[in-house]
Every structure is written in C-alpha cells, then in structure tokens.
Coordinates of C-alpha atoms and ligand atoms in Angstrom, one line a residue:
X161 CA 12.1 -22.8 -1.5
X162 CA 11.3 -21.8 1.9
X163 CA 13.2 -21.0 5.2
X164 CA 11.4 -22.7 8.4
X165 CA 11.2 -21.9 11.2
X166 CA 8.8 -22.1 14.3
X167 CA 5.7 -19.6 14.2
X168 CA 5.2 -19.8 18.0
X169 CA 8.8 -18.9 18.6
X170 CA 9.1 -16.4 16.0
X171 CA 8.7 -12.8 16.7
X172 CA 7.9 -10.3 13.9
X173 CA 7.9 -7.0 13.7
X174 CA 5.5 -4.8 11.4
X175 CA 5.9 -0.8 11.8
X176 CA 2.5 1.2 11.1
X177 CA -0.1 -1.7 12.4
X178 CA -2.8 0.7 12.7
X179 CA -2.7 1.5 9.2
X180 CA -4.8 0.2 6.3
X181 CA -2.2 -2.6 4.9
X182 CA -0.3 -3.3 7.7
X183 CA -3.2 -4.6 9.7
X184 CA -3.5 -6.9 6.8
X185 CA -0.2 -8.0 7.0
X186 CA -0.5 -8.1 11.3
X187 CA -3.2 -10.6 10.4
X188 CA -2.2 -13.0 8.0
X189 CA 0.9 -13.4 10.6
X190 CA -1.4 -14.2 13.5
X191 CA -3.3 -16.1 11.3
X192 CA 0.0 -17.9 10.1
X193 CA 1.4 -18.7 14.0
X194 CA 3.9 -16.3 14.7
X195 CA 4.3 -13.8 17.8
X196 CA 3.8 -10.5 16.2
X197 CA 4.7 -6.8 17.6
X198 CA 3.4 -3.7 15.6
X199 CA 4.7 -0.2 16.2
X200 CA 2.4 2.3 16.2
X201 CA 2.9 6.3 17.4
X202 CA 0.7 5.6 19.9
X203 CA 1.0 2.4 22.0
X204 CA -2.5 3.1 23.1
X205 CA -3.8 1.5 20.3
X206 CA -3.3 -2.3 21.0
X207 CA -7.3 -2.8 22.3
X208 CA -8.6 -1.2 19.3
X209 CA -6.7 -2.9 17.0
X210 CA -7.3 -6.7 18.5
X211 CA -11.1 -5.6 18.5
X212 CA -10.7 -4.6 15.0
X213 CA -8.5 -7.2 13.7
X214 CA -10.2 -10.2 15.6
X215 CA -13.2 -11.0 13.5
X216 CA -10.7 -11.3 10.5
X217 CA -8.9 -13.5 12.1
X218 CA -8.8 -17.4 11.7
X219 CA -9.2 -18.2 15.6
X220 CA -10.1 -14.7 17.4
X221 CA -8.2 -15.4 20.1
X222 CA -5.0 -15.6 18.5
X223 CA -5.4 -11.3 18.4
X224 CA -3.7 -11.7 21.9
X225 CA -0.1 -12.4 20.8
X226 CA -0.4 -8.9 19.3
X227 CA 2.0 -6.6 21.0
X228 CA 2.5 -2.8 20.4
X229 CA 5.9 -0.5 20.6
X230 CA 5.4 3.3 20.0
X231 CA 7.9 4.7 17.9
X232 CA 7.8 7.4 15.2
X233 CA 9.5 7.2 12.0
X234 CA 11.2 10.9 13.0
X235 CA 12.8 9.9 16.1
X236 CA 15.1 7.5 17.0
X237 CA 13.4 7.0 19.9
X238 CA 11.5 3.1 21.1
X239 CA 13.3 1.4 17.7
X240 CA 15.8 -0.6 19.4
X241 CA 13.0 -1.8 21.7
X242 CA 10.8 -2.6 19.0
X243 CA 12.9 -4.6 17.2
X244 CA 14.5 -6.5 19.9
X245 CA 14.2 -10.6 19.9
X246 CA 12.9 -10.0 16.5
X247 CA 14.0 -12.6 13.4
X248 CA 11.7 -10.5 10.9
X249 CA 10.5 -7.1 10.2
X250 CA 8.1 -5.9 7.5
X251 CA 8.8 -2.0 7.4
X252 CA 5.3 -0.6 6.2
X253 CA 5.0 2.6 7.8
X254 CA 5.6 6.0 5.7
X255 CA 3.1 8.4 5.3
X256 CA 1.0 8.7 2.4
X257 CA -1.0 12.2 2.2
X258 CA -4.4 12.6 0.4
X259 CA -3.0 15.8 -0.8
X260 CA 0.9 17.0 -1.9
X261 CA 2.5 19.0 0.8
X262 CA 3.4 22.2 0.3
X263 CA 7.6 20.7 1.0
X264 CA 8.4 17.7 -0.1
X265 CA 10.7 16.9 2.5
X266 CA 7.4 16.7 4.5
X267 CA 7.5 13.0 2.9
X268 CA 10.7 12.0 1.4
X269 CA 12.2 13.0 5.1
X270 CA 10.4 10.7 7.3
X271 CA 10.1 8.4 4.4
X272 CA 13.7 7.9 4.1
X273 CA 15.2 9.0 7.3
X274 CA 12.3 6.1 9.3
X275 CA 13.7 3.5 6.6
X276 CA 17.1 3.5 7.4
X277 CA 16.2 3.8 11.3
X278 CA 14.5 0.6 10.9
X279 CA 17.0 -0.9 8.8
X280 CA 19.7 0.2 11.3
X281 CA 18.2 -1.0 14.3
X282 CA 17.2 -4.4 12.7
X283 CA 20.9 -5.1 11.6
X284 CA 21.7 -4.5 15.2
X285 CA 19.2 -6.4 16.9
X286 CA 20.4 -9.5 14.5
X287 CA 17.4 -9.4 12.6
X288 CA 17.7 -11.7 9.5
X289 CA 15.1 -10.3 7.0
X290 CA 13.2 -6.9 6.5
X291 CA 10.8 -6.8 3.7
X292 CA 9.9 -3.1 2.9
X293 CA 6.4 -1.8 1.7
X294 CA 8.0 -0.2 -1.5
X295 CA 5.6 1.0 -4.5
X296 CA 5.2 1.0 -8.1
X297 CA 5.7 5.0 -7.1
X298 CA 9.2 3.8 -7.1
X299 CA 9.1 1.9 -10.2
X300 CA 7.1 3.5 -13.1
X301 CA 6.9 7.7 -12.4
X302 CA 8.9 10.2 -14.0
X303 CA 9.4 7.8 -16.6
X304 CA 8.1 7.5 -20.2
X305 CA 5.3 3.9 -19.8
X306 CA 4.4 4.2 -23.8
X307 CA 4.5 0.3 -24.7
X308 CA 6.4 -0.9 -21.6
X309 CA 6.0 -3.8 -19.5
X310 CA 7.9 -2.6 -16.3
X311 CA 9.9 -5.1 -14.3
X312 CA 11.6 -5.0 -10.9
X313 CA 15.0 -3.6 -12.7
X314 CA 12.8 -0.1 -13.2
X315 CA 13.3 2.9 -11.2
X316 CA 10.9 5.5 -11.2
X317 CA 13.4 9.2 -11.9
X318 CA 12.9 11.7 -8.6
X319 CA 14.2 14.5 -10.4
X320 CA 11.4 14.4 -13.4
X321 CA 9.1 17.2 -13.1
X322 CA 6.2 14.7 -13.7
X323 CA 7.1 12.7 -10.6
X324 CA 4.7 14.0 -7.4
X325 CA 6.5 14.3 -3.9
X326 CA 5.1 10.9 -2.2
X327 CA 6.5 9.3 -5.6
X328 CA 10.2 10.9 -4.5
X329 CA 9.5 9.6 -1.1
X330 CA 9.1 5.8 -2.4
X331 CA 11.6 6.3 -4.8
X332 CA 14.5 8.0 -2.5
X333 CA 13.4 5.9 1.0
X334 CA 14.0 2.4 -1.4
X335 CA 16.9 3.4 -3.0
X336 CA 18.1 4.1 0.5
X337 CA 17.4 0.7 1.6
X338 CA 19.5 -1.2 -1.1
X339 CA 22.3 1.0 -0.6
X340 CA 22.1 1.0 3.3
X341 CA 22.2 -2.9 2.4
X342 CA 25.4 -2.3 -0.1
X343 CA 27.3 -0.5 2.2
X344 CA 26.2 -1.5 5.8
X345 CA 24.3 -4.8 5.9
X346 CA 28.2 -6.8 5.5
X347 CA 26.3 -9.9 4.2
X348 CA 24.5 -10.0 7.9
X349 CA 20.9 -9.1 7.2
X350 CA 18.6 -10.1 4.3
X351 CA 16.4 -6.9 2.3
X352 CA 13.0 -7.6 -0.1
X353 CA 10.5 -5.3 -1.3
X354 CA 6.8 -5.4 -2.3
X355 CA 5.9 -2.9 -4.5
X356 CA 1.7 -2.7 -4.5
X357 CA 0.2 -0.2 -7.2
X358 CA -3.2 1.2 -6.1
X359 CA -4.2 -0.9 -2.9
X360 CA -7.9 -1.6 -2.7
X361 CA -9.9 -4.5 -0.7
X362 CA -11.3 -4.9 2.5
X363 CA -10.2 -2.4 5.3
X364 CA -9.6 -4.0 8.9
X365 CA -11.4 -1.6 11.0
X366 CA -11.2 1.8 10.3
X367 CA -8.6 2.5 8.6
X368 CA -9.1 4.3 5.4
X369 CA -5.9 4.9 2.7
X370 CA -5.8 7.6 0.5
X371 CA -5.6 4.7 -2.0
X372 CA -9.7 3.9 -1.0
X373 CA -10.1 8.0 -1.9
X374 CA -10.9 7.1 -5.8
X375 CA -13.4 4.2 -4.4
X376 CA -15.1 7.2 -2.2
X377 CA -14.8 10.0 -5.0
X378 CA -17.1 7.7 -7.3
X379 CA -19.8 6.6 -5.3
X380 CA -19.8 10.2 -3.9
X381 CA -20.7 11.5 -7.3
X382 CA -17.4 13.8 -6.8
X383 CA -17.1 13.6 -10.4
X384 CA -19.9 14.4 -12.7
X385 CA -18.2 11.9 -15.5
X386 CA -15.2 9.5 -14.2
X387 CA -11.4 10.3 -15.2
X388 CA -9.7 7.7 -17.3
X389 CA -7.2 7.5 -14.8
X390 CA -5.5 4.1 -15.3
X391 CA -3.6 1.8 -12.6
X392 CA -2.7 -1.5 -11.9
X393 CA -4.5 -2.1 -8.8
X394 CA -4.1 -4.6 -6.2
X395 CA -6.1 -6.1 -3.1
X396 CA -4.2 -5.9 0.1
X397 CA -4.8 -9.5 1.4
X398 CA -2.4 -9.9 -1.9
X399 CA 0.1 -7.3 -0.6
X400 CA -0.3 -9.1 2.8
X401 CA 0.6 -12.8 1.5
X402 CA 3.2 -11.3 -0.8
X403 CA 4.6 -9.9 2.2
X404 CA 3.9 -12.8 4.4
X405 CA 5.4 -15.5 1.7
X406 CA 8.3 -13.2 1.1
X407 CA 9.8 -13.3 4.4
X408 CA 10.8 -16.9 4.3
X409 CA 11.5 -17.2 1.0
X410 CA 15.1 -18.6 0.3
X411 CA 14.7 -16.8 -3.4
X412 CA 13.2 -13.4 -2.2
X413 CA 15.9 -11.3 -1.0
X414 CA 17.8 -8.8 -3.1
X415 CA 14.6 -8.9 -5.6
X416 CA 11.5 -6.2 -5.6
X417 CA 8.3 -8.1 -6.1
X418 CA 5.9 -5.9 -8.6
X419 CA 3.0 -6.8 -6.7
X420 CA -0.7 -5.6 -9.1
X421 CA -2.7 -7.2 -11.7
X422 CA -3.1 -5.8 -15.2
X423 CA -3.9 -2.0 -15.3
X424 CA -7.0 -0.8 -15.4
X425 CA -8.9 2.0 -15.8
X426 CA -11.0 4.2 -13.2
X427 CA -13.7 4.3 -15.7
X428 CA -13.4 -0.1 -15.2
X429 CA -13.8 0.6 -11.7
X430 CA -16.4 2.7 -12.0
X431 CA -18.8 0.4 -13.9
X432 CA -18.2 -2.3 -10.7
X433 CA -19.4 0.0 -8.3
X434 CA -22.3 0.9 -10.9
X435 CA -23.5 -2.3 -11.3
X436 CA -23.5 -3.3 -7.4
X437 CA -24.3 -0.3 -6.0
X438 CA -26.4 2.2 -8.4
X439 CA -29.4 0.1 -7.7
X440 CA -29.0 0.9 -3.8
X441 CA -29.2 4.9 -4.5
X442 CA -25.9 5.4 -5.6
X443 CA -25.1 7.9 -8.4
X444 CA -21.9 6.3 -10.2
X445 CA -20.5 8.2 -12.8
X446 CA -19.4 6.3 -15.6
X447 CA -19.1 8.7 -18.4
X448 CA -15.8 9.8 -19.6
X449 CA -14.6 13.0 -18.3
X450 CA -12.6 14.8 -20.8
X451 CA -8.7 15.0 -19.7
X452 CA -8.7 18.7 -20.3
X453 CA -11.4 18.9 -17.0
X454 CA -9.5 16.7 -15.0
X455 CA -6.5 18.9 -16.2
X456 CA -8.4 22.5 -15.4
X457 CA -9.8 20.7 -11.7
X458 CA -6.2 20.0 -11.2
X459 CA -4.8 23.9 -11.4
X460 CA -7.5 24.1 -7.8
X461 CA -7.7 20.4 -6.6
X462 CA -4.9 19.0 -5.5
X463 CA -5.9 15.5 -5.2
X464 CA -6.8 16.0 -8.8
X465 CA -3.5 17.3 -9.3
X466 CA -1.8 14.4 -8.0
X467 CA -3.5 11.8 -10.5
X468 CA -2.8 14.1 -13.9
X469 CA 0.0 12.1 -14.8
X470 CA -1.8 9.3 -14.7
X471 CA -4.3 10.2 -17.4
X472 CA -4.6 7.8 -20.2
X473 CA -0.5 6.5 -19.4
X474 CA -1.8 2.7 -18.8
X475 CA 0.5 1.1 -15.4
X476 CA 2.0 -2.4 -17.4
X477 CA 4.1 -4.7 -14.9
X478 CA 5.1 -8.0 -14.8
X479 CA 3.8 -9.8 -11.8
X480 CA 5.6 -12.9 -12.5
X481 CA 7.4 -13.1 -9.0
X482 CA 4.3 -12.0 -6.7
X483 CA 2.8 -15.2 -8.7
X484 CA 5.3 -17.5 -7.6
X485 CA 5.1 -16.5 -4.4
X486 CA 1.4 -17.1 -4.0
X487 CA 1.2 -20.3 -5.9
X488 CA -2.5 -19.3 -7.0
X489 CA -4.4 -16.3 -8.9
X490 CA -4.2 -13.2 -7.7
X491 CA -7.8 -11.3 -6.8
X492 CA -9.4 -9.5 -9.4
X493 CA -11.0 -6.4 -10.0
X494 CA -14.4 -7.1 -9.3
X495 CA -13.6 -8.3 -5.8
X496 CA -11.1 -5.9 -4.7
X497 CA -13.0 -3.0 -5.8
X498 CA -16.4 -4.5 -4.1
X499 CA -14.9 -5.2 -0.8
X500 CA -13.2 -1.8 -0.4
X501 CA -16.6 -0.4 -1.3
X502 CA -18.1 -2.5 1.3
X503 CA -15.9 -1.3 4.1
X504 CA -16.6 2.2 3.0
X505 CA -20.3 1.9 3.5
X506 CA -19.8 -0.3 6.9
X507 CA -17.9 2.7 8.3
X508 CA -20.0 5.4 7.1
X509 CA -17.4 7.1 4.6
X510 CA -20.0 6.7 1.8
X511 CA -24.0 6.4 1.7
X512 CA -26.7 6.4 -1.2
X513 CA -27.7 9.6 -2.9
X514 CA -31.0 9.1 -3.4
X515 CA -33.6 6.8 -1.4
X516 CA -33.7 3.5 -3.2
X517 CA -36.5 3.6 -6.2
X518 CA -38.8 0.5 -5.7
Ligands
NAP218 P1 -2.0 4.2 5.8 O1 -3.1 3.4 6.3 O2 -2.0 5.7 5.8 O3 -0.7 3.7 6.6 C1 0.5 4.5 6.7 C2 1.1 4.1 8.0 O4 2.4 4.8 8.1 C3 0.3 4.4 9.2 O5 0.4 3.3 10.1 C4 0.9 5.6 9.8 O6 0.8 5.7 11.2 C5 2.4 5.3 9.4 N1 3.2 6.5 9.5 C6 3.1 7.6 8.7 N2 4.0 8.6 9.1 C7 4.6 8.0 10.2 C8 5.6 8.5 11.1 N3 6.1 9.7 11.0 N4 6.0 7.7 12.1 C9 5.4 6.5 12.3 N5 4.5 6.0 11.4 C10 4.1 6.8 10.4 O7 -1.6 3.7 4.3 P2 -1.4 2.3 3.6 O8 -2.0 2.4 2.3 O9 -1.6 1.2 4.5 O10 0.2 2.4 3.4 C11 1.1 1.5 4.0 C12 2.4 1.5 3.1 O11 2.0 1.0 1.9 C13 3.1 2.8 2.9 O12 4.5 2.5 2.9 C14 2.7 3.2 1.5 O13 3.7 4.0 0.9 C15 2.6 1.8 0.9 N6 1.8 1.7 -0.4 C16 0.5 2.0 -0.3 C17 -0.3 1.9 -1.5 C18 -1.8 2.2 -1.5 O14 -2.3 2.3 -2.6 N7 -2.4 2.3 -0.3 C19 0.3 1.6 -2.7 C20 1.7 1.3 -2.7 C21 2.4 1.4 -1.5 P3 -0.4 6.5 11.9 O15 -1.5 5.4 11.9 O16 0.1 6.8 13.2 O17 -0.7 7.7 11.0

C-alpha cells in the first residue's frame, strides 16, 4: 500500500545531492513530480548539478525545481532551514573514505552525530518520514557469514576486530537512528532504511564513489590477477527506487530494506569488463590472485586492507522486501557493472592500455 500525496506540492529533502547515489535519488524524485531540495556543503553547486542531472532526466526542464541548502553533517548549522516545509527526507550523506583513517571517529563522528542532527531537525520541522542510506556495512561485518542468509534482523558487531571503521560508522550512525526514534520520535515521525551492498551503475556526472574504485582497479590493470573478493552488489538506480518507493510506503517504516542481488565475486566482475572492454585495449585481469597476496598488499595498501575480510566470505541476503517494493527484477550484474564502467571511461578515470589491435 501506498501513501499519496501530491508531487507538485511535496517538498523533499535529500542530504549529500552532489554525491554519487544521492543524485540518483534527486533524480528519480524530479522525475517522479516532487519539489526536491538537496544539501550540499557547498550551495554553490546547484548549476552543476542541474547540468549534470538534466540529461538523465525524463523532461530536462524539470532539473529547475532543484534547490540547494548548505549544511555540513558536523555543524548544526543551515539544518533547520533545510528541512523546513519538508514532508520527506532521505538522509544519504556520510562520508565514505577510499582509505581507513588513521581515527575512527574521523567517520563514526560525523556519521552518527549528522544522523541524529537530521533526524532532530526533521521531527521538529514536522517531517513525517526519513529514509536513511544505511548499508549491509551495518548488517553482515564483524559477524561470522559461513552458510547464512542475512536478513534485516542482522546487525553487523562494531566491537569485532574484523569490522573496518566506515563499517562502525554505518553500524553505530543506524543504531542511533532507531533509538533516536525509540526514545524521541513519540510516535510523531516515521524511520526506514535502505541498506545497498557494493553500489555500481551509472554515475550522474562526476561523481565517483569509492564503491566504483574496484571497477577502476580492474580495468587499470592495478592487479596483476583479480582478488576473489565477493559482494552482493547493487545498481544505484535500484538504491534510488528503493529509496524513492520507500518513502510512501504504508509497510516501510520501522523495517531495513536489504537492498543487493546475489553475491558475487570480483573475479565475476572481472570477466564483464573483460569481455566488453579487453577488445578496446584494456588489460583485465581475470586470474585468481592468491589470498595470501592480497593478504601481504594489505600490510602496505590500505584500500587492500580494507577488502581482506571480504576474501572468499560470500555476502548472502535476502532481498525479499527491496522486491516488493519495486514490483519488477532488480538489475543484474552485467548491466550494473557495464554502465559504471562506461561512466568511468566518459569521465576520463580509466583509458585502454594498449592501442586497439586491428
Ligand atoms: P559519495 O558520492 O562519496 O557520497 C557521500 C556524500 O556524503 C557526499 O555528498 C558528501 O558530500 C557527503 N558527506 C560526507 N561527509 C559529509 C559531511 N561532513 N557533511 C555533509 N556531507 C557530507 O558516496 P555514495 O556512494 O553516494 O554514498 C552515499 C551514501 O550511501 C552513504 O551514506 C554511504 O555510506 C551509503 N552507501 C554507499 C555504498 C556504496 O557502495 N557506494 C554502499 C552502501 C551504502 P561532499 O560531496 O560535499 O563530499
């Protein structure tokens, strides 16, 4: 069942709109009728972003009931402003680093400290639904996966010393949320999550995730053999119209919507962009590099050190809500993988090796 109410007179709010999923989301809600505002810590970046989103959009024009609000997730500063007149708010901002920081509270800080400021000034403003860009970083780490099918009642464990700090930061900013709702909310604002695994797909304009990093690693030959790294992966026009479906809902609040398809492995991914894109002067490695390599890479690389958990320890969840939601299939693996390697090459974060061999 679904809530209605009138696009045109419907203001949403989506914190981070400049960044990779978020301008996903910003444009399935254009594309869906509603007023939309975006924070951004710049508000400087409103042109850019209509230029960007426009050609994605159903009718261009409709980039111009974008609006922007700065406000930065460490600052209480702009978030009563930005939330104002608003009925909904998808919170997708929190940062996501290529590399651990040397603190974690460099994460779980802003992470959970900029979820509750949203949630606080939401519940003031009269907001009636926030649906939070959660993860499976909050569902399946620091956990043992061996023959599970993980379902929304999973909670990844902060204090395992397998879990990484953005994993904390998911885990501790979500747990946050439902207890801010517990103890706060009084009944008088509604709370959903979406919980992508690794988001590939198109990107919007320039906007790269650290999620697109394995895409670039590959066809950059970073790798002389390819990690059997495995994930359940996602394309974010499905985290977009999970989001998107989730907000009216009348079933979606109070549950966390797993939102991935079966988990694969890098080396899967791998022979994709081999078979596209190895013919065009790419140099795809799709060998399997031994774990004890990625293992030794890992004691100097940190991005390698960030995926060693994730070696041969297969992502299972059930999807069975995000299905619902969307009513039809979600997007496979060839096509999410393809289209973030397409944006890649359109903005010149990858190129052929080799001149093409006629
Ligand atoms: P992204 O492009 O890096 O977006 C992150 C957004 O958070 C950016 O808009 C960034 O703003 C904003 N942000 C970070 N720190 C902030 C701060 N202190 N104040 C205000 N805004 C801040 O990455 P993404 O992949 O789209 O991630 C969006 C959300 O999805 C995050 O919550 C992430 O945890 C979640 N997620 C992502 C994946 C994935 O595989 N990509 C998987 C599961 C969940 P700036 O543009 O100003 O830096």
């Amino acid at each position: 069942m679904t809530t209605h109410h009138d696009p045109a007179g419907t203001t949403v709010l989506v914190t981070g709109a400049t960044g990779f999923i978020a301008r996903h989301v910003v444009a399935q809600l254009l594309d869906a009728g509603y007023q939309v505002r975006g924070t951004a810590r710049r508000a400087s970046s409103l042109d850019q972003l209509q230029a960007d989103l426009a050609p994605h959009l159903a009718d261009p024009g409709s980039a111009e009931r974008l609006t922007i609000a700065a406000a930065d997730l460490t600052s209480d500063d702009g978030w009563a402003e930005a939330v104002a007149g608003c009925t909904y708010v998808h919170h997708v901002a929190s940062p996501i680093p290529a590399a651990p920081p040397e603190d974690p509270n460099d994460l779980i800080v802003p992470a959970r400290d900029g979820t509750l400021r949203v949630l606080r000034a939401a519940l003031d403003a009269g907001v009636s639904r926030v649906v939070l860009t959660s993860s499976l970083a909050a569902v399946l780490y620091g956990v043992d996966r061996t023959g599970k099918v993980f379902t929304e009642a999973d909670w990844s464990n902060p204090d395992d010393r397998r879990i990484g700090a953005y994993e904390q930061s998911k885990t501790i900013a979500e747990r946050a949320a439902w207890a801010f709702m517990e103890q706060d909310a009084g009944g008088r604002m509604e709370l959903t999550t979406v919980n992508p695994g690794l988001v590939l797909g198109p990107m919007y304009g320039d906007a790269m995730s650290t999620s697109h990093e394995a895409v670039k690693k590959l066809m950059d030959r970073d790798f002389p053999a390819c990690p059997d790294l495995t994930y359940a992966m996602v394309d974010a026009r499905d985290v977009a119209a999970t989001h998107v479906a989730a907000m009216t809902a009348a079933d979606a609040p109070g549950h966390r919507h797993l939102c991935a398809i079966d988990s694969h492995s890098l080396r899967d991914v791998a022979a994709i962009l081999a078979r596209e894109h190895n013919p065009k002067g790419y140099r795809v490695p799709t060998g399997k590099l031994p774990g004890w390599a990625l293992r030794l890479t890992a004691k100097f690389d940190k991005t390698a050190a960030l995926a060693v958990n994730d070696l041969g320890n297969p992502q299972r969840v059930d999807n069975t809500l995000v299905r619902n939601l969307l009513g039809r299939p979600m997007i496979d693996l060839d096509t999410m993988v393809l289209s973030a390697a397409a944006s890649l090459e359109q903005y010149g974060h990858v190129a052929p090796k080799r001149r093409r061999v006629a």
